């Protein structure tokens, strides 16, 4: 990365032992680390520091991690800052809820330090993908500005909803988007269309993508992702 500021990480954790492990290992990797030990301090520190990435515990004093994430996503300056939730709450509904309020990834405790660091690097590496205008995988080309998809020389005819679903997933390869998140991006938050309709659209997309159908992966009980 080009500057120290681009490697800033805010760690929000109230357990001293875990905080120490995270800070030590992140600094060993060259990250500049700031910390917060409760939810309210996390919001204040995030607004002050404008970190590159946030590691966020869920079970925090004063203000829970879900509410912290929800509030951070309402702030323009922090709307696109990646958030990785690091928590002991690992049930399927916990993961879905975390992703729904705006988390980009979800790591359960106890965690392997090397795996967590790999996720941090992967999230930071993918951070700029949302600004790309063209995504290519071999002969598959997704033109985000021209709203066109081609496989080789053949144009793939998608509905507007199908294209928006594909674009939302392709902009963040490897990231899981829930059905609710895809519904918001493809149809709009005020739509009365049910989340299960996303499954129908994804099924249609897979048929139209032919040999590239496997790029759309199902994450059971959560949603979908575009293969990294």
mmCIF file of C-alpha atoms in Angstrom:
data_model
loop_
_atom_site.group_PDB
_atom_site.id
_atom_site.type_symbol
_atom_site.label_atom_id
_atom_site.label_comp_id
_atom_site.label_asym_id
_atom_site.label_seq_id
_atom_site.Cartn_x
_atom_site.Cartn_y
_atom_site.Cartn_z
ATOM 1 C CA UNK A 1 0.000 0.000 0.000
ATOM 2 C CA UNK A 2 1.129 3.463 -0.797
ATOM 3 C CA UNK A 3 0.867 5.201 2.556
ATOM 4 C CA UNK A 4 0.629 4.559 6.270
ATOM 5 C CA UNK A 5 -2.833 6.103 6.358
ATOM 6 C CA UNK A 6 -4.090 3.526 3.880
ATOM 7 C CA UNK A 7 -3.197 0.811 6.405
ATOM 8 C CA UNK A 8 -5.107 2.239 9.369
ATOM 9 C CA UNK A 9 -7.248 -0.325 11.215
ATOM 10 C CA UNK A 10 -9.638 0.415 14.068
ATOM 11 C CA UNK A 11 -10.030 -2.542 16.449
ATOM 12 C CA UNK A 12 -13.167 -2.452 18.608
ATOM 13 C CA UNK A 13 -12.850 -5.065 21.362
ATOM 14 C CA UNK A 14 -13.518 -4.978 25.107
ATOM 15 C CA UNK A 15 -11.650 -8.170 26.087
ATOM 16 C CA UNK A 16 -8.051 -7.106 26.945
ATOM 17 C CA UNK A 17 -6.404 -10.413 25.975
ATOM 18 C CA UNK A 18 -8.041 -10.562 22.561
ATOM 19 C CA UNK A 19 -7.388 -6.870 21.968
ATOM 20 C CA UNK A 20 -3.709 -7.360 22.751
ATOM 21 C CA UNK A 21 -3.423 -10.295 20.324
ATOM 22 C CA UNK A 22 -5.134 -8.369 17.526
ATOM 23 C CA UNK A 23 -3.116 -5.199 18.004
ATOM 24 C CA UNK A 24 0.200 -7.068 18.234
ATOM 25 C CA UNK A 25 -0.350 -9.127 15.089
ATOM 26 C CA UNK A 26 -1.779 -6.286 13.015
ATOM 27 C CA UNK A 27 1.189 -4.081 13.887
ATOM 28 C CA UNK A 28 3.568 -6.909 12.977
ATOM 29 C CA UNK A 29 1.966 -6.860 9.522
ATOM 30 C CA UNK A 30 2.635 -3.138 9.227
ATOM 31 C CA UNK A 31 -0.809 -1.769 10.018
ATOM 32 C CA UNK A 32 -1.339 1.397 12.016
ATOM 33 C CA UNK A 33 -3.794 0.366 14.720
ATOM 34 C CA UNK A 34 -6.260 2.386 16.789
ATOM 35 C CA UNK A 35 -8.484 0.836 19.449
ATOM 36 C CA UNK A 36 -11.856 1.331 21.112
ATOM 37 C CA UNK A 37 -13.288 -0.657 24.029
ATOM 38 C CA UNK A 38 -16.997 0.144 23.866
ATOM 39 C CA UNK A 39 -19.598 0.980 21.236
ATOM 40 C CA UNK A 40 -19.850 4.697 21.818
ATOM 41 C CA UNK A 41 -16.077 5.112 21.822
ATOM 42 C CA UNK A 42 -15.954 3.091 18.586
ATOM 43 C CA UNK A 43 -18.240 5.534 16.754
ATOM 44 C CA UNK A 44 -16.358 8.572 18.055
ATOM 45 C CA UNK A 45 -12.974 7.067 17.179
ATOM 46 C CA UNK A 46 -14.147 6.012 13.712
ATOM 47 C CA UNK A 47 -15.394 9.514 12.920
ATOM 48 C CA UNK A 48 -12.164 11.002 14.211
ATOM 49 C CA UNK A 49 -9.725 8.583 12.563
ATOM 50 C CA UNK A 50 -11.612 7.598 9.360
ATOM 51 C CA UNK A 51 -9.912 4.180 9.319
ATOM 52 C CA UNK A 52 -9.304 2.064 6.265
ATOM 53 C CA UNK A 53 -10.958 -0.951 7.942
ATOM 54 C CA UNK A 54 -12.775 -1.738 11.204
ATOM 55 C CA UNK A 55 -12.621 -4.982 13.216
ATOM 56 C CA UNK A 56 -15.781 -4.937 15.326
ATOM 57 C CA UNK A 57 -16.809 -7.123 18.257
ATOM 58 C CA UNK A 58 -20.562 -7.545 18.745
ATOM 59 C CA UNK A 59 -20.844 -7.923 22.507
ATOM 60 C CA UNK A 60 -19.676 -4.491 23.613
ATOM 61 C CA UNK A 61 -20.471 -2.325 26.638
ATOM 62 C CA UNK A 62 -22.597 0.834 26.264
ATOM 63 C CA UNK A 63 -23.621 0.101 22.679
ATOM 64 C CA UNK A 64 -23.721 -3.285 20.937
ATOM 65 C CA UNK A 65 -21.749 -4.024 17.808
ATOM 66 C CA UNK A 66 -24.809 -4.406 15.568
ATOM 67 C CA UNK A 67 -26.011 -0.933 16.475
ATOM 68 C CA UNK A 68 -22.490 0.446 16.041
ATOM 69 C CA UNK A 69 -22.353 -1.016 12.540
ATOM 70 C CA UNK A 70 -25.818 0.302 11.717
ATOM 71 C CA UNK A 71 -24.900 3.830 12.822
ATOM 72 C CA UNK A 72 -21.555 3.820 11.024
ATOM 73 C CA UNK A 73 -23.329 2.955 7.789
ATOM 74 C CA UNK A 74 -25.477 6.089 8.100
ATOM 75 C CA UNK A 75 -22.386 8.319 8.095
ATOM 76 C CA UNK A 76 -21.335 9.408 4.624
ATOM 77 C CA UNK A 77 -17.614 9.376 5.433
ATOM 78 C CA UNK A 78 -17.790 5.809 6.786
ATOM 79 C CA UNK A 79 -20.390 4.261 4.503
ATOM 80 C CA UNK A 80 -17.823 2.419 2.382
ATOM 81 C CA UNK A 81 -15.289 1.560 5.102
ATOM 82 C CA UNK A 82 -15.093 -2.261 5.312
ATOM 83 C CA UNK A 83 -16.246 -3.767 8.599
ATOM 84 C CA UNK A 84 -15.273 -7.277 9.717
ATOM 85 C CA UNK A 85 -17.259 -8.523 12.698
ATOM 86 C CA UNK A 86 -15.205 -10.628 15.125
ATOM 87 C CA UNK A 87 -17.483 -12.267 17.660
ATOM 88 C CA UNK A 88 -18.365 -15.362 19.656
ATOM 89 C CA UNK A 89 -21.910 -15.235 18.223
ATOM 90 C CA UNK A 90 -21.648 -17.673 15.343
ATOM 91 C CA UNK A 91 -25.171 -18.931 14.711
ATOM 92 C CA UNK A 92 -26.539 -18.649 11.184
ATOM 93 C CA UNK A 93 -29.027 -15.959 12.199
ATOM 94 C CA UNK A 94 -26.210 -13.951 13.812
ATOM 95 C CA UNK A 95 -24.190 -14.029 10.583
ATOM 96 C CA UNK A 96 -27.200 -13.009 8.487
ATOM 97 C CA UNK A 97 -28.066 -10.184 10.873
ATOM 98 C CA UNK A 98 -24.483 -8.922 10.859
ATOM 99 C CA UNK A 99 -24.345 -8.876 7.066
ATOM 100 C CA UNK A 100 -27.758 -7.233 6.854
ATOM 101 C CA UNK A 101 -26.711 -4.237 8.958
ATOM 102 C CA UNK A 102 -23.663 -3.664 6.791
ATOM 103 C CA UNK A 103 -20.756 -5.929 7.765
ATOM 104 C CA UNK A 104 -18.490 -7.039 4.913
ATOM 105 C CA UNK A 105 -17.230 -10.206 6.591
ATOM 106 C CA UNK A 106 -17.884 -12.200 9.766
ATOM 107 C CA UNK A 107 -15.290 -14.101 11.835
ATOM 108 C CA UNK A 108 -16.253 -16.184 14.846
ATOM 109 C CA UNK A 109 -14.233 -16.627 18.037
ATOM 110 C CA UNK A 110 -12.030 -18.437 18.760
ATOM 111 C CA UNK A 111 -10.313 -17.466 15.524
ATOM 112 C CA UNK A 112 -6.987 -18.334 13.906
ATOM 113 C CA UNK A 113 -4.826 -15.225 13.756
ATOM 114 C CA UNK A 114 -3.401 -16.079 10.334
ATOM 115 C CA UNK A 115 -6.872 -16.590 8.897
ATOM 116 C CA UNK A 116 -8.097 -13.287 10.319
ATOM 117 C CA UNK A 117 -5.081 -11.450 8.895
ATOM 118 C CA UNK A 118 -5.726 -13.080 5.525
ATOM 119 C CA UNK A 119 -9.309 -11.833 5.614
ATOM 120 C CA UNK A 120 -8.150 -8.329 6.491
ATOM 121 C CA UNK A 121 -5.778 -8.341 3.522
ATOM 122 C CA UNK A 122 -8.447 -9.752 1.212
ATOM 123 C CA UNK A 123 -11.018 -7.135 2.218
ATOM 124 C CA UNK A 124 -8.553 -4.294 1.752
ATOM 125 C CA UNK A 125 -7.460 -5.722 -1.580
ATOM 126 C CA UNK A 126 -11.058 -5.849 -2.804
ATOM 127 C CA UNK A 127 -12.006 -2.435 -1.488
ATOM 128 C CA UNK A 128 -11.600 -0.681 -4.825
ATOM 129 C CA UNK A 129 -13.585 -3.204 -6.850
ATOM 130 C CA UNK A 130 -16.813 -1.244 -6.489
ATOM 131 C CA UNK A 131 -15.325 1.614 -8.540
ATOM 132 C CA UNK A 132 -14.451 -0.524 -11.548
ATOM 133 C CA UNK A 133 -16.432 -0.024 -14.752
ATOM 134 C CA UNK A 134 -15.546 -3.358 -16.362
ATOM 135 C CA UNK A 135 -15.105 -6.835 -14.905
ATOM 136 C CA UNK A 136 -13.603 -9.680 -16.931
ATOM 137 C CA UNK A 137 -13.307 -13.397 -16.276
ATOM 138 C CA UNK A 138 -11.792 -15.149 -19.275
ATOM 139 C CA UNK A 139 -14.431 -14.598 -21.985
ATOM 140 C CA UNK A 140 -17.063 -13.209 -19.592
ATOM 141 C CA UNK A 141 -17.184 -9.407 -19.694
ATOM 142 C CA UNK A 142 -19.474 -7.337 -17.444
ATOM 143 C CA UNK A 143 -19.654 -3.724 -18.582
ATOM 144 C CA UNK A 144 -20.988 -1.912 -15.513
ATOM 145 C CA UNK A 145 -21.329 1.471 -17.211
ATOM 146 C CA UNK A 146 -22.774 0.172 -20.461
ATOM 147 C CA UNK A 147 -25.111 -2.278 -18.659
ATOM 148 C CA UNK A 148 -24.007 -5.056 -20.973
ATOM 149 C CA UNK A 149 -22.772 -8.607 -20.452
ATOM 150 C CA UNK A 150 -20.943 -10.682 -23.079
ATOM 151 C CA UNK A 151 -19.596 -14.195 -23.256
ATOM 152 C CA UNK A 152 -17.036 -14.160 -26.038
ATOM 153 C CA UNK A 153 -18.643 -12.349 -28.956
ATOM 154 C CA UNK A 154 -22.188 -13.111 -27.843
ATOM 155 C CA UNK A 155 -24.254 -10.671 -25.854
ATOM 156 C CA UNK A 156 -26.067 -12.105 -22.835
ATOM 157 C CA UNK A 157 -29.563 -10.635 -22.672
ATOM 158 C CA UNK A 158 -30.430 -9.911 -19.040
ATOM 159 C CA UNK A 159 -33.374 -8.170 -17.467
ATOM 160 C CA UNK A 160 -32.617 -4.969 -15.549
ATOM 161 C CA UNK A 161 -33.079 -6.821 -12.254
ATOM 162 C CA UNK A 162 -30.789 -9.674 -13.308
ATOM 163 C CA UNK A 163 -28.087 -7.228 -14.362
ATOM 164 C CA UNK A 164 -28.253 -5.330 -11.071
ATOM 165 C CA UNK A 165 -27.948 -8.575 -9.098
ATOM 166 C CA UNK A 166 -24.969 -9.697 -11.171
ATOM 167 C CA UNK A 167 -23.313 -6.271 -10.923
ATOM 168 C CA UNK A 168 -23.786 -6.130 -7.131
ATOM 169 C CA UNK A 169 -22.106 -9.512 -6.714
ATOM 170 C CA UNK A 170 -19.361 -8.997 -9.305
ATOM 171 C CA UNK A 171 -18.292 -5.657 -7.804
ATOM 172 C CA UNK A 172 -17.283 -7.482 -4.626
ATOM 173 C CA UNK A 173 -15.904 -10.895 -5.605
ATOM 174 C CA UNK A 174 -15.684 -13.264 -2.663
ATOM 175 C CA UNK A 175 -18.031 -11.196 -0.484
ATOM 176 C CA UNK A 176 -21.326 -12.695 0.610
ATOM 177 C CA UNK A 177 -24.462 -10.639 -0.010
ATOM 178 C CA UNK A 178 -27.675 -11.707 1.686
ATOM 179 C CA UNK A 179 -30.936 -11.971 -0.211
ATOM 180 C CA UNK A 180 -32.112 -8.823 1.553
ATOM 181 C CA UNK A 181 -29.044 -6.876 0.441
ATOM 182 C CA UNK A 182 -29.461 -8.077 -3.143
ATOM 183 C CA UNK A 183 -33.134 -7.169 -3.048
ATOM 184 C CA UNK A 184 -32.288 -3.625 -1.960
ATOM 185 C CA UNK A 185 -29.710 -3.244 -4.735
ATOM 186 C CA UNK A 186 -31.781 -4.861 -7.487
ATOM 187 C CA UNK A 187 -35.316 -3.713 -6.720
ATOM 188 C CA UNK A 188 -35.176 -1.142 -3.929
ATOM 189 C CA UNK A 189 -35.823 -1.113 -0.178
ATOM 190 C CA UNK A 190 -39.494 -0.177 -0.568
ATOM 191 C CA UNK A 191 -40.315 -3.062 -2.903
ATOM 192 C CA UNK A 192 -42.950 -5.577 -1.883
ATOM 193 C CA UNK A 193 -41.141 -8.335 -3.753
ATOM 194 C CA UNK A 194 -40.055 -11.127 -1.404
ATOM 195 C CA UNK A 195 -36.448 -12.090 -0.777
ATOM 196 C CA UNK A 196 -37.007 -15.567 -2.227
ATOM 197 C CA UNK A 197 -37.576 -13.971 -5.623
ATOM 198 C CA UNK A 198 -33.818 -13.355 -5.610
ATOM 199 C CA UNK A 199 -33.373 -17.146 -5.894
ATOM 200 C CA UNK A 200 -35.507 -17.138 -9.046
ATOM 201 C CA UNK A 201 -33.461 -14.332 -10.595
ATOM 202 C CA UNK A 202 -30.160 -16.012 -9.687
ATOM 203 C CA UNK A 203 -31.409 -19.256 -11.233
ATOM 204 C CA UNK A 204 -32.241 -17.399 -14.450
ATOM 205 C CA UNK A 205 -28.840 -15.691 -14.382
ATOM 206 C CA UNK A 206 -27.034 -19.004 -14.097
ATOM 207 C CA UNK A 207 -28.837 -20.378 -17.135
ATOM 208 C CA UNK A 208 -27.955 -17.314 -19.197
ATOM 209 C CA UNK A 209 -24.292 -17.284 -18.128
ATOM 210 C CA UNK A 210 -23.825 -20.826 -19.420
ATOM 211 C CA UNK A 211 -20.236 -21.989 -18.751
ATOM 212 C CA UNK A 212 -19.789 -19.172 -16.199
ATOM 213 C CA UNK A 213 -22.788 -20.144 -14.063
ATOM 214 C CA UNK A 214 -20.479 -21.540 -11.379
ATOM 215 C CA UNK A 215 -19.201 -18.026 -10.631
ATOM 216 C CA UNK A 216 -22.467 -17.421 -8.753
ATOM 217 C CA UNK A 217 -22.048 -19.412 -5.560
ATOM 218 C CA UNK A 218 -24.801 -20.150 -3.049
ATOM 219 C CA UNK A 219 -23.910 -19.624 0.613
ATOM 220 C CA UNK A 220 -26.437 -21.841 2.326
ATOM 221 C CA UNK A 221 -28.782 -20.021 4.667
ATOM 222 C CA UNK A 222 -27.234 -16.628 3.914
ATOM 223 C CA UNK A 223 -27.195 -15.562 0.267
ATOM 224 C CA UNK A 224 -24.824 -15.496 -2.709
ATOM 225 C CA UNK A 225 -21.340 -14.462 -3.748
ATOM 226 C CA UNK A 226 -19.371 -14.015 -6.957
ATOM 227 C CA UNK A 227 -16.435 -16.419 -6.878
ATOM 228 C CA UNK A 228 -13.176 -14.629 -6.089
#
